[in-house]
Amino acid sequence: MVKHIVMWKVAEHPVHGSKEEVMAKIKDGLEGLKGQIEGLVEIEVGMNFNPAETAYDVVLYSILESKEALAFYQAHPKHLEVANNLVRQVATSRVVVDYEQ
């Protein structure tokens, strides 16, 4: 199994709305991929409530069957739709970690 964890800092956007609306849209969009992409076992998105300057706004926690499944997920059109049409438009910072367990 592979764990894929991503955190973003996001900003309000003229099309996507306030920061809170952006965060909710990311959560809905990414969690909507569950059951849609082969090899994606689990996906969960959390929205931060910690006001610290060092805190990130949104976290993605996902489990995939393998490294190959992660690559398939990352290139999948349904994932790219959320990534390109929302996340990349609103993200101001991103960190990621991938590891096998």
CSV table of C-alpha atoms in Angstrom, one decimal:
chain,number,residue,atom,x,y,z
A,1,MET,CA,0.0,0.0,0.0
A,2,VAL,CA,1.1,3.6,-0.7
A,3,LYS,CA,0.0,6.6,1.4
A,4,HIS,CA,-0.2,9.9,-0.6
A,5,ILE,CA,-0.6,12.9,1.6
A,6,VAL,CA,-0.8,16.5,0.3
A,7,MET,CA,-1.3,19.8,2.1
A,8,TRP,CA,-2.2,23.1,0.5
A,9,LYS,CA,-2.5,26.7,1.5
A,10,VAL,CA,-5.2,28.3,-0.6
A,11,ALA,CA,-6.6,31.8,-1.3
A,12,GLU,CA,-9.9,33.2,-2.2
A,13,HIS,CA,-10.6,33.2,-5.9
A,14,PRO,CA,-12.8,35.4,-8.1
A,15,VAL,CA,-14.4,32.3,-9.7
A,16,HIS,CA,-14.2,29.7,-6.9
A,17,GLY,CA,-15.2,32.0,-4.0
A,18,SER,CA,-14.0,32.7,-0.5
A,19,LYS,CA,-11.3,30.8,1.1
A,20,GLU,CA,-13.9,28.7,3.0
A,21,GLU,CA,-15.8,28.0,-0.2
A,22,VAL,CA,-12.5,27.0,-2.0
A,23,MET,CA,-11.7,24.6,0.8
A,24,ALA,CA,-15.1,23.0,0.7
A,25,LYS,CA,-14.9,22.6,-3.1
A,26,ILE,CA,-11.6,20.9,-2.9
A,27,LYS,CA,-12.9,18.5,-0.3
A,28,ASP,CA,-16.0,17.7,-2.4
A,29,GLY,CA,-14.0,17.4,-5.6
A,30,LEU,CA,-11.3,15.1,-4.3
A,31,GLU,CA,-13.6,13.0,-2.1
A,32,GLY,CA,-15.8,12.6,-5.1
A,33,LEU,CA,-13.1,10.5,-6.7
A,34,LYS,CA,-13.7,7.7,-4.3
A,35,GLY,CA,-14.8,4.6,-6.3
A,36,GLN,CA,-14.0,6.4,-9.6
A,37,ILE,CA,-10.3,5.5,-10.0
A,38,GLU,CA,-9.0,2.0,-10.0
A,39,GLY,CA,-6.3,1.4,-7.3
A,40,LEU,CA,-7.6,4.3,-5.1
A,41,VAL,CA,-8.5,2.5,-1.9
A,42,GLU,CA,-9.3,5.4,0.4
A,43,ILE,CA,-9.4,9.2,0.1
A,44,GLU,CA,-10.1,11.7,2.8
A,45,VAL,CA,-9.8,15.5,2.8
A,46,GLY,CA,-9.7,17.6,5.9
A,47,MET,CA,-10.2,21.4,6.3
A,48,ASN,CA,-8.0,23.1,8.8
A,49,PHE,CA,-9.3,25.1,11.8
A,50,ASN,CA,-6.0,25.9,13.3
A,51,PRO,CA,-5.3,29.7,13.0
A,52,ALA,CA,-1.5,29.4,13.2
A,53,GLU,CA,0.4,31.1,10.4
A,54,THR,CA,2.4,27.8,9.8
A,55,ALA,CA,-0.8,25.7,9.4
A,56,TYR,CA,-2.0,24.6,6.0
A,57,ASP,CA,-5.6,24.9,4.9
A,58,VAL,CA,-6.5,21.6,3.3
A,59,VAL,CA,-5.0,18.1,3.7
A,60,LEU,CA,-5.5,15.1,1.4
A,61,TYR,CA,-4.9,11.7,2.9
A,62,SER,CA,-5.2,8.8,0.5
A,63,ILE,CA,-4.3,5.2,0.2
A,64,LEU,CA,-3.5,3.5,-3.1
A,65,GLU,CA,-2.7,-0.1,-3.9
A,66,SER,CA,0.8,0.5,-5.2
A,67,LYS,CA,3.2,3.1,-6.7
A,68,GLU,CA,1.8,2.2,-10.1
A,69,ALA,CA,-1.7,2.9,-8.8
A,70,LEU,CA,-0.5,6.3,-7.5
A,71,ALA,CA,0.9,7.1,-11.0
A,72,PHE,CA,-2.4,6.0,-12.6
A,73,TYR,CA,-4.4,8.2,-10.1
A,74,GLN,CA,-2.2,11.2,-10.8
A,75,ALA,CA,-2.7,10.9,-14.6
A,76,HIS,CA,-6.4,10.0,-14.5
A,77,PRO,CA,-8.7,12.5,-16.2
A,78,LYS,CA,-11.1,12.7,-13.3
A,79,HIS,CA,-8.2,13.6,-10.9
A,80,LEU,CA,-6.7,16.1,-13.4
A,81,GLU,CA,-10.1,17.8,-13.8
A,82,VAL,CA,-10.1,18.6,-10.0
A,83,ALA,CA,-6.4,19.4,-10.0
A,84,ASN,CA,-6.4,21.7,-13.0
A,85,ASN,CA,-9.8,23.3,-12.8
A,86,LEU,CA,-9.7,24.0,-9.1
A,87,VAL,CA,-6.7,23.1,-6.9
A,88,ARG,CA,-4.0,24.6,-9.0
A,89,GLN,CA,-6.0,27.8,-9.5
A,90,VAL,CA,-6.4,28.4,-5.8
A,91,ALA,CA,-3.3,26.9,-4.2
A,92,THR,CA,-0.6,29.3,-3.0
A,93,SER,CA,1.6,26.6,-1.5
A,94,ARG,CA,1.8,22.7,-1.6
A,95,VAL,CA,3.7,20.0,0.3
A,96,VAL,CA,3.5,16.3,-0.4
A,97,VAL,CA,4.7,13.0,1.0
A,98,ASP,CA,4.4,9.6,-0.6
A,99,TYR,CA,5.4,6.4,1.3
A,100,GLU,CA,4.9,2.7,1.2
A,101,GLN,CA,3.6,0.8,4.1
